[in-house]
Amino acid sequence: ALAEHWQIGCEAPNPRLYVFDGFAGEIHSSNKQPLDINNLLLRGSVLRKTDWVIGLALNVGNDSKIVQNMTKAPRKVTQLERAMNVLVFVQFTILLTFSAVLAGLDQWWAVHSYPAVWYLESVNRYPEVPPGGLAWFIAFLRFVILLSNMIPISLYVSLEVVKVFQCALLLNQDRQMYHRDSDTPFVCRTTTLNEELGQVQYVLSDKTGTLTQNVMGFVWASIGGKLYGKSVSEDAPRPGVPANTPHTIALDEGILKALGTASGKQQDLEVSRFLMNLAVCNTVVPSVNEDGSLLYQASSPDEEALVQGAAYLGYKLLSRTTEQVKVDVHGAVYTFDVLAALEFNSDRKRMSIIVRTPENKLMLMCKGADSMILARLAPGEPGVDTVKAHLDEMARAGYRTLLVGQKELKPDDYDQWETAYSAAQVAMVDREARMAAEQECIETHLQLVGATAVEDKLQDGVPECLQALAAAGIKVWVLTGDKVETAISIAYSCRLFSEGMGLVECREGEFIGAVDISAKQQVLRQKLHQVRSQNQQHHVLQAHSNCGIVIEGGALNIALTPELQDDLMALCKECKAVVCCRVSPMQKAQVTTMVKKKAGAITLGIGDGANDVGMIRAAHIGVGISGREGRAAVLSSDFSFAQFRYLSRLLLLHGRWSYLRNREVVLYSFYKNWAYVLVYIYLQFVAGFSAVPIFTTMMISTFNMIFTACPIVAYAVLEQDLRVSTVLENPETFASSRTATRKGFFWLFVLWMVAGTWHSLPVYFLPWYTLTTPDRNGLAQDLSGTGTAVFIALTFAVTLKLCVRTHAWSWITHLVYWLSVALLLPFVYVISILWPRTDISGVADMTGVGSSLFSRWVD
């Protein structure tokens, strides 16, 4: 009955996952409550820790946001497969050409030779049609069917089997890519891109959680003109603070004195205000463990670090609801009434909360990126220059920084703003823009409270991995949301940049005054000139570089316009390493797409968070890191593992091997089928171009499926042209697969076809002229016997060819190779004695062949 008096208004069905506009209220009342994405449960969500709930299904079936976001997974095709498809088309053209020529020769033979062989005279009805257009077409179809093995259809099956084995037996089982601490194995989420790993030329990587551990530690704080956190006393642990805590700010003697915990003095009000802001202005949800300790859960590791660090300093967040926040300050509990929460997003780069303090004051607390907070400070705010200097010092140390600000609100001003903001919240048209405008109105004239520095340490092995990739000729681009100074510091610490490298920066301010495209192009060309000058100063050889470039997000946004992408790509290609700062998720995808199109290179995108999904999907190969930011990146990736350092082993070892092996599978398959078909063609010159097969039915059906299938699969799984240690110690060996081009592949194909032609000659002519020549009793082998001998010779020849190409011999290789050819002779003998004892289809034409053929060999 209560529901009859209420109404809900909402937007039309749409695919925007993170936005929902609606309202709820009584039908005849103007008091409406806003509904946003926090009030919406998406399809497949699970609601926990809730006793009861009143819900309403708004959009179901195809109208739900999840279904509307469902798209077909992008079909990624490797360069090897593309080249293979071209070869299939070439072979198909050759097949049609050969068939047309042989059909024409059949017609020529019918006209000139039929009168001399009266027993082959046509009856002038189908299928013995007299010479002419119809007869040529029938002969053409026969030859197409006869020579159809010129196109190795079995190759597609063999290649898929090979890739599955490589993923299941080699990649997934590689214990060197298993992370014991998190119990995370390497996982192939696709089996189609193995060989593409060996041709990667560009790696585009996120930083936080990918190069770093994403385990944040609150280390420094700038408060009241003082920088705390640099004088840490780890030898004297504090009660309640773990000895190995990453939040070393809690061990700083200076801030402990300011809080009065070390000497019992009066607390510094500025420090107290700063820590109270950190404890209140966040979205962290505290919970209580079984031992009574607090566990903080947050969507942002930075927020979790700041709240945990404040808790260690005595400002503990006890509970958080939509109405209240409770903070324990050295045993005294303070309750703040939450009036409004202005959430963080990638555009705002800040969050604010409006609360009623225990002193009954209205307070806006705000924290966010330094550029955002500095722009919203009150004019003439003291201490700004000092904080800026501290921010630069924090950034040079490689720390992530935030600024904290606040202001007291007058009740009348707040009431006026709250009315306008509430109206914006329930607006059904342009809600986001109206809310953003109102948020801008209230987040002004802030007082500067302080700055925070959060450390995110590098993962183990990252510098060594990046050095190996660089030695292999792979260019690494780091795309991060950090400020320029922080990104540069991290780039040096992970050895992406080295002390001896030149460094060029491209900032948004340099485009000021560049109104038209030509002026902006000139800015990028000036940067290109600087890079080349740096390389000349370092005496770098041509086609090499010892200079890095750092591109700010604003400058990148300008340079990504279609008219400037060629100049941007030319600039970046001249650099050894590229770092893009203050980059949005959309820009990451745009940069990846640009590299794919403009450089024409194989790209690999690697990240750990939802903001990296666009980059991962846009790249030729997507790699997801199983980290602390959920599984969005992993679920969108082609390969996943736990640590960045595994990337070098994946590319330099498994990628290189997979490319060389799979390329050999493709070329070998075309080679053996080419030799197989040529034998058919040779026979036609002594068979009146009658399209008669030289092999029996059983031979035809087992050549590709049994006798030549297993050895190449074993080769593709077990072959190693170099030892594991040799490959990893010499990253330069990756060039053998990285620099492979389609032109080079086609040239190899020609060489393999020449080899197939050469090998087909003795395979056919030696058995043919040996066995069709009458013996001393005047007897000769018939077509079935001679064809079987040719089949045996052909199988031995193509298998020996594979043996010659094999570098690594194991007991499995020996078993598969030799067993395949060893079973051939018993197979022929058994098949030749089955009929008429059994009525198995396809063995009648082999009757007596084994005994006749082998006895002739014995004689």
PDB file of N, CA and C in Angstrom, residues 460-506:
ATOM      1  N   ASP A 460      59.855  -6.334  -7.093  1.00  0.00           N
ATOM      2  CA  ASP A 460      61.156  -6.981  -7.243  1.00  0.00           C
ATOM      3  C   ASP A 460      61.413  -7.296  -8.721  1.00  0.00           C
ATOM      4  N   GLY A 461      62.628  -7.036  -9.147  1.00  0.00           N
ATOM      5  CA  GLY A 461      63.037  -7.434 -10.489  1.00  0.00           C
ATOM      6  C   GLY A 461      62.618  -6.505 -11.608  1.00  0.00           C
ATOM      7  N   VAL A 462      61.941  -5.401 -11.302  1.00  0.00           N
ATOM      8  CA  VAL A 462      61.489  -4.495 -12.368  1.00  0.00           C
ATOM      9  C   VAL A 462      62.664  -3.859 -13.109  1.00  0.00           C
ATOM     10  N   PRO A 463      63.679  -3.291 -12.422  1.00  0.00           N
ATOM     11  CA  PRO A 463      64.797  -2.701 -13.168  1.00  0.00           C
ATOM     12  C   PRO A 463      65.488  -3.692 -14.093  1.00  0.00           C
ATOM     13  N   GLU A 464      65.707  -4.912 -13.602  1.00  0.00           N
ATOM     14  CA  GLU A 464      66.366  -5.921 -14.428  1.00  0.00           C
ATOM     15  C   GLU A 464      65.506  -6.300 -15.625  1.00  0.00           C
ATOM     16  N   CYS A 465      64.200  -6.375 -15.421  1.00  0.00           N
ATOM     17  CA  CYS A 465      63.290  -6.722 -16.516  1.00  0.00           C
ATOM     18  C   CYS A 465      63.316  -5.640 -17.592  1.00  0.00           C
ATOM     19  N   LEU A 466      63.242  -4.374 -17.186  1.00  0.00           N
ATOM     20  CA  LEU A 466      63.241  -3.280 -18.157  1.00  0.00           C
ATOM     21  C   LEU A 466      64.571  -3.215 -18.904  1.00  0.00           C
ATOM     22  N   GLN A 467      65.672  -3.489 -18.227  1.00  0.00           N
ATOM     23  CA  GLN A 467      66.963  -3.503 -18.898  1.00  0.00           C
ATOM     24  C   GLN A 467      67.029  -4.613 -19.947  1.00  0.00           C
ATOM     25  N   ALA A 468      66.478  -5.775 -19.609  1.00  0.00           N
ATOM     26  CA  ALA A 468      66.462  -6.893 -20.554  1.00  0.00           C
ATOM     27  C   ALA A 468      65.608  -6.559 -21.776  1.00  0.00           C
ATOM     28  N   LEU A 469      64.462  -5.933 -21.550  1.00  0.00           N
ATOM     29  CA  LEU A 469      63.601  -5.557 -22.667  1.00  0.00           C
ATOM     30  C   LEU A 469      64.289  -4.538 -23.570  1.00  0.00           C
ATOM     31  N   ALA A 470      64.970  -3.579 -22.956  1.00  0.00           N
ATOM     32  CA  ALA A 470      65.684  -2.574 -23.747  1.00  0.00           C
ATOM     33  C   ALA A 470      66.811  -3.219 -24.555  1.00  0.00           C
ATOM     34  N   ALA A 471      67.534  -4.152 -23.952  1.00  0.00           N
ATOM     35  CA  ALA A 471      68.611  -4.845 -24.659  1.00  0.00           C
ATOM     36  C   ALA A 471      68.073  -5.678 -25.813  1.00  0.00           C
ATOM     37  N   ALA A 472      66.834  -6.129 -25.677  1.00  0.00           N
ATOM     38  CA  ALA A 472      66.201  -6.928 -26.735  1.00  0.00           C
ATOM     39  C   ALA A 472      65.659  -6.060 -27.867  1.00  0.00           C
ATOM     40  N   GLY A 473      65.757  -4.732 -27.718  1.00  0.00           N
ATOM     41  CA  GLY A 473      65.269  -3.843 -28.761  1.00  0.00           C
ATOM     42  C   GLY A 473      63.814  -3.468 -28.621  1.00  0.00           C
ATOM     43  N   ILE A 474      63.233  -3.745 -27.468  1.00  0.00           N
ATOM     44  CA  ILE A 474      61.825  -3.420 -27.217  1.00  0.00           C
ATOM     45  C   ILE A 474      61.759  -2.047 -26.545  1.00  0.00           C
ATOM     46  N   LYS A 475      60.937  -1.166 -27.084  1.00  0.00           N
ATOM     47  CA  LYS A 475      60.763   0.154 -26.503  1.00  0.00           C
ATOM     48  C   LYS A 475      59.651   0.117 -25.468  1.00  0.00           C
ATOM     49  N   VAL A 476      59.903   0.706 -24.316  1.00  0.00           N
ATOM     50  CA  VAL A 476      58.945   0.698 -23.212  1.00  0.00           C
ATOM     51  C   VAL A 476      58.418   2.111 -23.009  1.00  0.00           C
ATOM     52  N   TRP A 477      57.103   2.242 -23.011  1.00  0.00           N
ATOM     53  CA  TRP A 477      56.431   3.496 -22.698  1.00  0.00           C
ATOM     54  C   TRP A 477      55.675   3.299 -21.393  1.00  0.00           C
ATOM     55  N   VAL A 478      55.847   4.224 -20.469  1.00  0.00           N
ATOM     56  CA  VAL A 478      55.118   4.175 -19.198  1.00  0.00           C
ATOM     57  C   VAL A 478      54.047   5.257 -19.218  1.00  0.00           C
ATOM     58  N   LEU A 479      52.807   4.856 -19.020  1.00  0.00           N
ATOM     59  CA  LEU A 479      51.672   5.774 -19.024  1.00  0.00           C
ATOM     60  C   LEU A 479      51.105   5.824 -17.611  1.00  0.00           C
ATOM     61  N   THR A 480      51.252   6.948 -16.938  1.00  0.00           N
ATOM     62  CA  THR A 480      50.891   7.033 -15.526  1.00  0.00           C
ATOM     63  C   THR A 480      50.083   8.289 -15.247  1.00  0.00           C
ATOM     64  N   GLY A 481      49.348   8.250 -14.179  1.00  0.00           N
ATOM     65  CA  GLY A 481      48.579   9.410 -13.748  1.00  0.00           C
ATOM     66  C   GLY A 481      49.330  10.305 -12.790  1.00  0.00           C
ATOM     67  N   ASP A 482      50.570   9.944 -12.446  1.00  0.00           N
ATOM     68  CA  ASP A 482      51.356  10.733 -11.505  1.00  0.00           C
ATOM     69  C   ASP A 482      51.831  12.033 -12.135  1.00  0.00           C
ATOM     70  N   LYS A 483      52.262  12.957 -11.283  1.00  0.00           N
ATOM     71  CA  LYS A 483      52.806  14.215 -11.778  1.00  0.00           C
ATOM     72  C   LYS A 483      54.178  13.968 -12.385  1.00  0.00           C
ATOM     73  N   VAL A 484      54.672  14.950 -13.116  1.00  0.00           N
ATOM     74  CA  VAL A 484      55.882  14.782 -13.908  1.00  0.00           C
ATOM     75  C   VAL A 484      57.079  14.396 -13.046  1.00  0.00           C
ATOM     76  N   GLU A 485      57.308  15.119 -11.946  1.00  0.00           N
ATOM     77  CA  GLU A 485      58.481  14.865 -11.126  1.00  0.00           C
ATOM     78  C   GLU A 485      58.466  13.462 -10.531  1.00  0.00           C
ATOM     79  N   THR A 486      57.282  13.019 -10.090  1.00  0.00           N
ATOM     80  CA  THR A 486      57.158  11.666  -9.532  1.00  0.00           C
ATOM     81  C   THR A 486      57.468  10.623 -10.590  1.00  0.00           C
ATOM     82  N   ALA A 487      56.929  10.813 -11.782  1.00  0.00           N
ATOM     83  CA  ALA A 487      57.147   9.852 -12.860  1.00  0.00           C
ATOM     84  C   ALA A 487      58.620   9.784 -13.250  1.00  0.00           C
ATOM     85  N   ILE A 488      59.288  10.936 -13.303  1.00  0.00           N
ATOM     86  CA  ILE A 488      60.711  10.947 -13.658  1.00  0.00           C
ATOM     87  C   ILE A 488      61.524  10.204 -12.600  1.00  0.00           C
ATOM     88  N   SER A 489      61.197  10.430 -11.328  1.00  0.00           N
ATOM     89  CA  SER A 489      61.916   9.754 -10.253  1.00  0.00           C
ATOM     90  C   SER A 489      61.759   8.237 -10.351  1.00  0.00           C
ATOM     91  N   ILE A 490      60.529   7.792 -10.583  1.00  0.00           N
ATOM     92  CA  ILE A 490      60.282   6.355 -10.712  1.00  0.00           C
ATOM     93  C   ILE A 490      61.001   5.800 -11.938  1.00  0.00           C
ATOM     94  N   ALA A 491      61.020   6.578 -13.032  1.00  0.00           N
ATOM     95  CA  ALA A 491      61.693   6.121 -14.254  1.00  0.00           C
ATOM     96  C   ALA A 491      63.183   5.909 -14.010  1.00  0.00           C
ATOM     97  N   TYR A 492      63.785   6.783 -13.208  1.00  0.00           N
ATOM     98  CA  TYR A 492      65.205   6.596 -12.876  1.00  0.00           C
ATOM     99  C   TYR A 492      65.402   5.402 -11.948  1.00  0.00           C
ATOM    100  N   SER A 493      64.523   5.251 -10.966  1.00  0.00           N
ATOM    101  CA  SER A 493      64.700   4.170  -9.997  1.00  0.00           C
ATOM    102  C   SER A 493      64.501   2.799 -10.636  1.00  0.00           C
ATOM    103  N   CYS A 494      63.659   2.717 -11.650  1.00  0.00           N
ATOM    104  CA  CYS A 494      63.457   1.418 -12.313  1.00  0.00           C
ATOM    105  C   CYS A 494      64.349   1.259 -13.542  1.00  0.00           C
ATOM    106  N   ARG A 495      65.262   2.224 -13.729  1.00  0.00           N
ATOM    107  CA  ARG A 495      66.276   2.195 -14.791  1.00  0.00           C
ATOM    108  C   ARG A 495      65.683   2.301 -16.188  1.00  0.00           C
ATOM    109  N   LEU A 496      64.471   2.820 -16.274  1.00  0.00           N
ATOM    110  CA  LEU A 496      63.939   3.159 -17.591  1.00  0.00           C
ATOM    111  C   LEU A 496      64.740   4.331 -18.147  1.00  0.00           C
ATOM    112  N   PHE A 497      65.065   5.278 -17.271  1.00  0.00           N
ATOM    113  CA  PHE A 497      66.011   6.347 -17.568  1.00  0.00           C
ATOM    114  C   PHE A 497      67.287   6.046 -16.808  1.00  0.00           C
ATOM    115  N   SER A 498      68.419   6.384 -17.405  1.00  0.00           N
ATOM    116  CA  SER A 498      69.706   6.220 -16.723  1.00  0.00           C
ATOM    117  C   SER A 498      70.373   7.584 -16.584  1.00  0.00           C
ATOM    118  N   GLU A 499      71.360   7.641 -15.711  1.00  0.00           N
ATOM    119  CA  GLU A 499      72.011   8.917 -15.425  1.00  0.00           C
ATOM    120  C   GLU A 499      72.703   9.488 -16.657  1.00  0.00           C
ATOM    121  N   GLY A 500      73.163   8.632 -17.546  1.00  0.00           N
ATOM    122  CA  GLY A 500      73.873   9.115 -18.726  1.00  0.00           C
ATOM    123  C   GLY A 500      72.975   9.471 -19.890  1.00  0.00           C
ATOM    124  N   MET A 501      71.676   9.346 -19.725  1.00  0.00           N
ATOM    125  CA  MET A 501      70.730   9.625 -20.811  1.00  0.00           C
ATOM    126  C   MET A 501      70.394  11.110 -20.866  1.00  0.00           C
ATOM    127  N   GLY A 502      70.086  11.556 -22.076  1.00  0.00           N
ATOM    128  CA  GLY A 502      69.502  12.866 -22.216  1.00  0.00           C
ATOM    129  C   GLY A 502      68.026  12.805 -21.866  1.00  0.00           C
ATOM    130  N   LEU A 503      67.456  13.940 -21.455  1.00  0.00           N
ATOM    131  CA  LEU A 503      66.050  13.955 -21.056  1.00  0.00           C
ATOM    132  C   LEU A 503      65.392  15.225 -21.591  1.00  0.00           C
ATOM    133  N   VAL A 504      64.275  15.026 -22.292  1.00  0.00           N
ATOM    134  CA  VAL A 504      63.517  16.144 -22.858  1.00  0.00           C
ATOM    135  C   VAL A 504      62.109  16.088 -22.282  1.00  0.00           C
ATOM    136  N   GLU A 505      61.597  17.246 -21.880  1.00  0.00           N
ATOM    137  CA  GLU A 505      60.243  17.333 -21.338  1.00  0.00           C
ATOM    138  C   GLU A 505      59.351  18.103 -22.299  1.00  0.00           C
ATOM    139  N   CYS A 506      58.123  17.652 -22.408  1.00  0.00           N
ATOM    140  CA  CYS A 506      57.130  18.319 -23.253  1.00  0.00           C
ATOM    141  C   CYS A 506      55.916  18.620 -22.380  1.00  0.00           C
TER     142      CYS A 506
END
